[in-house]
Amino acid sequence: ETGVTQSPTHLIKTRGQQVTLRCSSQSGHNTVSWYQQALGQGPQFIFQYYREEENGRGNFPPRFSGLQFPNYSSELNVNALELDDSALYLCAIGQLYGYTFGSGTRLTVV
Amino acid sequence: GEDVEQSLFLSVREGDSSVINCTYTDSSSTYLYWYKQEPGAGLQLLTYIFSNMDMKQDQRLTVLLNKKDKHLSLRIADTQTGDSAIYFCAPLSGSSNTGKLIFGQGTTLQVKP
């Protein structure tokens, strides 16, 4: 049990739709990051939130957006879904001595 | 840009040692992590090393860092079938509050009985 919970675990969406993925941690940390892991690849950094502000972003278009709430839970929103958005989406709570990842949400876009 | 390279596949016999190698490009990485991923699962932190260290040992795991060559390795002693998984090295790029982990494609470790 990592202490980081992601929901839902699996999701199927149609191209063009919008999706919201959620992440929460038992202990609450002020840094949360999101990663996209395509099949057979390593995770790619999407963005990071620190105290409810986005403070770092990878090479992802603006249709990928996020929120962090006062209780340190977080959401990843993706608009106008494309087939290539099919991937495992991972959130991680930021700790210097080891970022802790959730089990991920498997998103399939058809 | 930042990049991480790992060999894609390693096969060993149960009881042998496994050595997984990684090279990276960001010389300013202060923390370098090793993660394990089992099929269909998230990432499990195995260990980390700080950039001013050459070696770190943690039970069956030994991490070696050659900062000059930007080379990191993970040695697993007495490898077991339960160690079969994908292993990622992940240097931290940037500061502790704004940094991001850089992942390569990972090394698939196959342990044969």
CSV table of C-alpha atoms in Angstrom, one decimal:
chain,number,residue,atom,x,y,z
A,1,GLU,CA,0.0,0.0,0.0
A,2,THR,CA,1.7,3.2,-1.2
A,3,GLY,CA,-0.6,5.6,0.6
A,4,VAL,CA,-1.4,7.3,-2.8
A,5,THR,CA,-4.8,6.5,-4.2
A,6,GLN,CA,-5.8,7.1,-7.8
A,7,SER,CA,-9.3,6.8,-9.3
A,8,PRO,CA,-10.6,5.3,-11.4
A,9,THR,CA,-8.3,2.4,-12.0
A,10,HIS,CA,-9.5,1.9,-15.6
A,11,LEU,CA,-11.4,4.1,-18.0
A,12,ILE,CA,-12.5,4.0,-21.6
A,13,LYS,CA,-13.3,7.2,-23.5
A,14,THR,CA,-14.1,8.2,-27.0
A,15,ARG,CA,-11.9,10.5,-29.1
A,16,GLY,CA,-12.9,14.1,-28.5
A,17,GLN,CA,-14.3,13.6,-25.0
A,18,GLN,CA,-12.9,15.0,-21.8
A,19,VAL,CA,-11.6,13.1,-18.8
A,20,THR,CA,-10.8,13.8,-15.2
A,21,LEU,CA,-8.4,11.6,-13.2
A,22,ARG,CA,-8.0,11.9,-9.4
A,23,CYS,CA,-5.2,11.4,-6.9
A,24,SER,CA,-5.1,11.6,-3.1
A,25,SER,CA,-2.7,10.7,-0.4
A,26,GLN,CA,-3.2,9.5,3.1
A,27,SER,CA,-0.6,11.8,4.6
A,28,GLY,CA,-1.0,14.9,2.5
A,29,HIS,CA,1.9,16.4,0.7
A,30,ASN,CA,2.2,19.9,-0.8
A,31,THR,CA,3.9,18.6,-4.0
A,32,VAL,CA,2.1,16.4,-6.5
A,33,SER,CA,3.3,15.4,-10.0
A,34,TRP,CA,1.6,13.7,-12.9
A,35,TYR,CA,3.2,11.4,-15.4
A,36,GLN,CA,2.0,9.7,-18.6
A,37,GLN,CA,3.3,6.2,-19.3
A,38,ALA,CA,2.6,4.9,-22.8
A,39,LEU,CA,2.7,1.1,-23.4
A,40,GLY,CA,6.3,-0.1,-23.4
A,41,GLN,CA,7.7,3.3,-22.5
A,42,GLY,CA,9.0,5.0,-19.3
A,43,PRO,CA,6.8,7.6,-17.6
A,44,GLN,CA,6.9,11.1,-19.0
A,45,PHE,CA,6.5,14.2,-16.8
A,46,ILE,CA,3.3,16.1,-17.4
A,47,PHE,CA,3.3,18.8,-14.7
A,48,GLN,CA,3.8,19.4,-11.0
A,49,TYR,CA,1.8,21.3,-8.4
A,50,TYR,CA,3.2,22.9,-5.3
A,51,ARG,CA,0.8,24.4,-2.8
A,52,GLU,CA,-2.0,24.6,-5.4
A,53,GLU,CA,0.1,26.3,-8.1
A,54,GLU,CA,1.5,24.7,-11.2
A,55,ASN,CA,5.3,25.1,-10.9
A,56,GLY,CA,6.7,22.9,-13.6
A,57,ARG,CA,5.4,21.5,-16.9
A,58,GLY,CA,6.7,18.9,-19.4
A,59,ASN,CA,6.2,18.9,-23.1
A,60,PHE,CA,2.4,18.4,-23.1
A,61,PRO,CA,-0.2,20.7,-24.8
A,62,PRO,CA,-2.5,23.0,-22.8
A,63,ARG,CA,-5.4,20.5,-23.2
A,64,PHE,CA,-3.7,18.7,-20.3
A,65,SER,CA,-4.5,20.7,-17.2
A,66,GLY,CA,-4.6,20.1,-13.5
A,67,LEU,CA,-5.7,21.3,-10.1
A,68,GLN,CA,-4.4,20.8,-6.5
A,69,PHE,CA,-6.8,21.3,-3.7
A,70,PRO,CA,-6.2,22.6,-0.1
A,71,ASN,CA,-6.3,19.1,1.2
A,72,TYR,CA,-3.5,18.3,-1.3
A,73,SER,CA,-5.6,16.0,-3.5
A,74,SER,CA,-5.2,16.6,-7.2
A,75,GLU,CA,-6.9,16.2,-10.5
A,76,LEU,CA,-5.6,15.8,-14.0
A,77,ASN,CA,-8.0,16.9,-16.8
A,78,VAL,CA,-7.5,16.1,-20.4
A,79,ASN,CA,-9.7,17.8,-23.1
A,80,ALA,CA,-10.3,16.8,-26.7
A,81,LEU,CA,-9.0,13.3,-26.2
A,82,GLU,CA,-6.8,11.8,-28.9
A,83,LEU,CA,-6.0,8.1,-29.5
A,84,ASP,CA,-2.4,8.8,-28.5
A,85,ASP,CA,-3.6,9.8,-25.0
A,86,SER,CA,-4.2,6.1,-24.3
A,87,ALA,CA,-1.7,5.4,-21.5
A,88,LEU,CA,-1.2,4.7,-17.8
A,89,TYR,CA,-1.5,8.0,-15.8
A,90,LEU,CA,0.5,8.1,-12.6
A,91,CYS,CA,0.5,10.6,-9.9
A,92,ALA,CA,3.3,11.0,-7.4
A,93,ILE,CA,3.6,12.8,-4.1
A,94,GLY,CA,6.8,14.7,-3.8
A,95,GLN,CA,9.3,13.6,-1.2
A,96,LEU,CA,13.0,14.3,-1.7
A,97,TYR,CA,14.0,10.9,-0.4
A,98,GLY,CA,11.7,9.1,-2.8
A,99,TYR,CA,8.7,10.2,-4.8
A,100,THR,CA,5.8,7.8,-4.0
A,101,PHE,CA,3.6,6.8,-6.9
A,102,GLY,CA,0.0,5.6,-7.0
A,103,SER,CA,-1.0,2.5,-9.0
A,104,GLY,CA,-2.2,4.6,-11.8
A,105,THR,CA,-5.3,5.1,-14.0
A,106,ARG,CA,-5.3,3.1,-17.3
A,107,LEU,CA,-7.0,5.3,-19.9
A,108,THR,CA,-8.0,3.9,-23.2
A,109,VAL,CA,-9.2,6.2,-26.0
A,110,VAL,CA,-11.2,4.6,-28.8
B,1,GLY,CA,17.6,18.0,-23.2
B,2,GLU,CA,17.6,15.4,-20.4
B,3,ASP,CA,17.9,11.8,-21.4
B,4,VAL,CA,18.2,8.4,-19.7
B,5,GLU,CA,19.5,5.3,-21.4
B,6,GLN,CA,19.1,1.7,-20.2
B,7,SER,CA,19.6,-1.6,-21.9
B,8,LEU,CA,16.1,-3.1,-22.6
B,9,PHE,CA,16.5,-6.6,-21.3
B,10,LEU,CA,18.5,-8.7,-18.8
B,11,SER,CA,18.1,-12.4,-18.1
B,12,VAL,CA,19.7,-14.1,-15.1
B,13,ARG,CA,19.4,-17.4,-13.2
B,14,GLU,CA,17.8,-17.5,-9.7
B,15,GLY,CA,20.5,-17.0,-7.1
B,16,ASP,CA,22.9,-15.0,-9.4
B,17,SER,CA,23.6,-11.3,-9.1
B,18,SER,CA,21.9,-8.9,-11.5
B,19,VAL,CA,23.5,-5.6,-12.6
B,20,ILE,CA,21.3,-3.0,-14.3
B,21,ASN,CA,23.1,-0.1,-15.9
B,22,CYS,CA,21.9,3.4,-16.7
B,23,THR,CA,23.5,6.5,-18.3
B,24,TYR,CA,22.0,10.0,-18.0
B,25,THR,CA,22.8,13.4,-19.4
B,26,ASP,CA,21.8,15.9,-16.7
B,27,SER,CA,25.0,16.4,-14.7
B,28,SER,CA,23.1,18.7,-12.2
B,29,SER,CA,20.9,15.8,-10.9
B,30,THR,CA,21.2,15.8,-7.1
B,31,TYR,CA,19.1,12.7,-6.4
B,32,LEU,CA,19.0,9.6,-8.5
B,33,TYR,CA,16.3,7.0,-7.9
B,34,TRP,CA,15.7,3.3,-8.8
B,35,TYR,CA,12.1,2.2,-9.3
B,36,LYS,CA,10.6,-1.2,-9.9
B,37,GLN,CA,7.4,-1.8,-11.9
B,38,GLU,CA,5.6,-5.1,-12.0
B,39,PRO,CA,3.1,-5.8,-14.8
B,40,GLY,CA,0.0,-3.6,-14.6
B,41,ALA,CA,1.2,-1.9,-11.5
B,42,GLY,CA,2.5,1.5,-10.5
B,43,LEU,CA,6.1,2.3,-9.6
B,44,GLN,CA,7.7,1.1,-6.4
B,45,LEU,CA,10.7,3.0,-5.0
B,46,LEU,CA,13.6,0.7,-4.4
B,47,THR,CA,16.4,3.0,-3.4
B,48,TYR,CA,18.1,6.3,-4.2
B,49,ILE,CA,21.5,7.8,-4.1
B,50,PHE,CA,22.6,11.4,-3.5
B,51,SER,CA,25.0,12.8,-6.1
B,52,ASN,CA,27.9,13.3,-3.6
B,53,MET,CA,27.9,9.6,-2.9
B,54,ASP,CA,29.7,6.9,-4.9
B,55,MET,CA,28.0,3.9,-3.4
B,56,LYS,CA,25.0,3.0,-1.3
B,57,GLN,CA,24.0,-0.5,0.0
B,58,ASP,CA,20.6,-1.4,1.1
B,59,GLN,CA,20.1,-5.1,2.0
B,60,ARG,CA,20.4,-7.0,-1.4
B,61,LEU,CA,20.6,-3.8,-3.4
B,62,THR,CA,23.9,-1.9,-4.2
B,63,VAL,CA,23.8,1.4,-6.1
B,64,LEU,CA,27.0,2.7,-7.7
B,65,LEU,CA,27.3,6.2,-9.1
B,66,ASN,CA,30.0,7.4,-11.4
B,67,LYS,CA,29.2,11.1,-11.6
B,68,LYS,CA,32.0,12.0,-14.0
B,69,ASP,CA,30.7,9.5,-16.6
B,70,LYS,CA,27.1,10.0,-15.6
B,71,HIS,CA,26.6,6.3,-15.1
B,72,LEU,CA,24.5,4.6,-12.5
B,73,SER,CA,24.1,0.9,-11.7
B,74,LEU,CA,21.9,-1.2,-9.6
B,75,ARG,CA,23.2,-4.6,-8.4
B,76,ILE,CA,20.7,-7.1,-7.0
B,77,ALA,CA,22.4,-9.9,-5.0
B,78,ASP,CA,20.9,-13.4,-4.8
B,79,THR,CA,18.2,-12.5,-7.5
B,80,GLN,CA,14.9,-14.2,-6.9
B,81,THR,CA,12.0,-14.9,-9.3
B,82,GLY,CA,10.0,-12.2,-7.5
B,83,ASP,CA,12.6,-9.7,-8.7
B,84,SER,CA,11.3,-10.2,-12.3
B,85,ALA,CA,10.0,-6.8,-13.3
B,86,ILE,CA,10.9,-3.6,-15.2
B,87,TYR,CA,13.5,-1.4,-13.5
B,88,PHE,CA,13.8,2.3,-14.1
B,89,CYS,CA,16.6,4.6,-13.1
B,90,ALA,CA,15.2,8.2,-12.6
B,91,PRO,CA,17.5,11.1,-12.0
B,92,LEU,CA,15.8,14.2,-10.5
B,93,SER,CA,16.1,17.1,-12.9
B,94,GLY,CA,15.8,20.5,-11.1
B,95,SER,CA,15.3,21.4,-7.5
B,96,SER,CA,13.5,19.4,-4.8
B,97,ASN,CA,10.3,21.5,-5.1
B,98,THR,CA,10.2,22.1,-8.8
B,99,GLY,CA,12.1,19.1,-10.1
B,100,LYS,CA,10.9,16.3,-12.3
B,101,LEU,CA,12.0,12.7,-12.7
B,102,ILE,CA,13.5,11.7,-16.0
B,103,PHE,CA,12.8,8.1,-17.0
B,104,GLY,CA,14.3,6.0,-19.8
B,105,GLN,CA,12.5,3.0,-21.3
B,106,GLY,CA,13.4,0.7,-18.4
B,107,THR,CA,15.2,-2.6,-18.2
B,108,THR,CA,13.1,-5.8,-18.1
B,109,LEU,CA,14.7,-8.3,-15.7
B,110,GLN,CA,13.8,-11.9,-16.3
B,111,VAL,CA,14.8,-14.3,-13.6
B,112,LYS,CA,14.9,-18.0,-14.6
B,113,PRO,CA,14.4,-20.7,-11.9
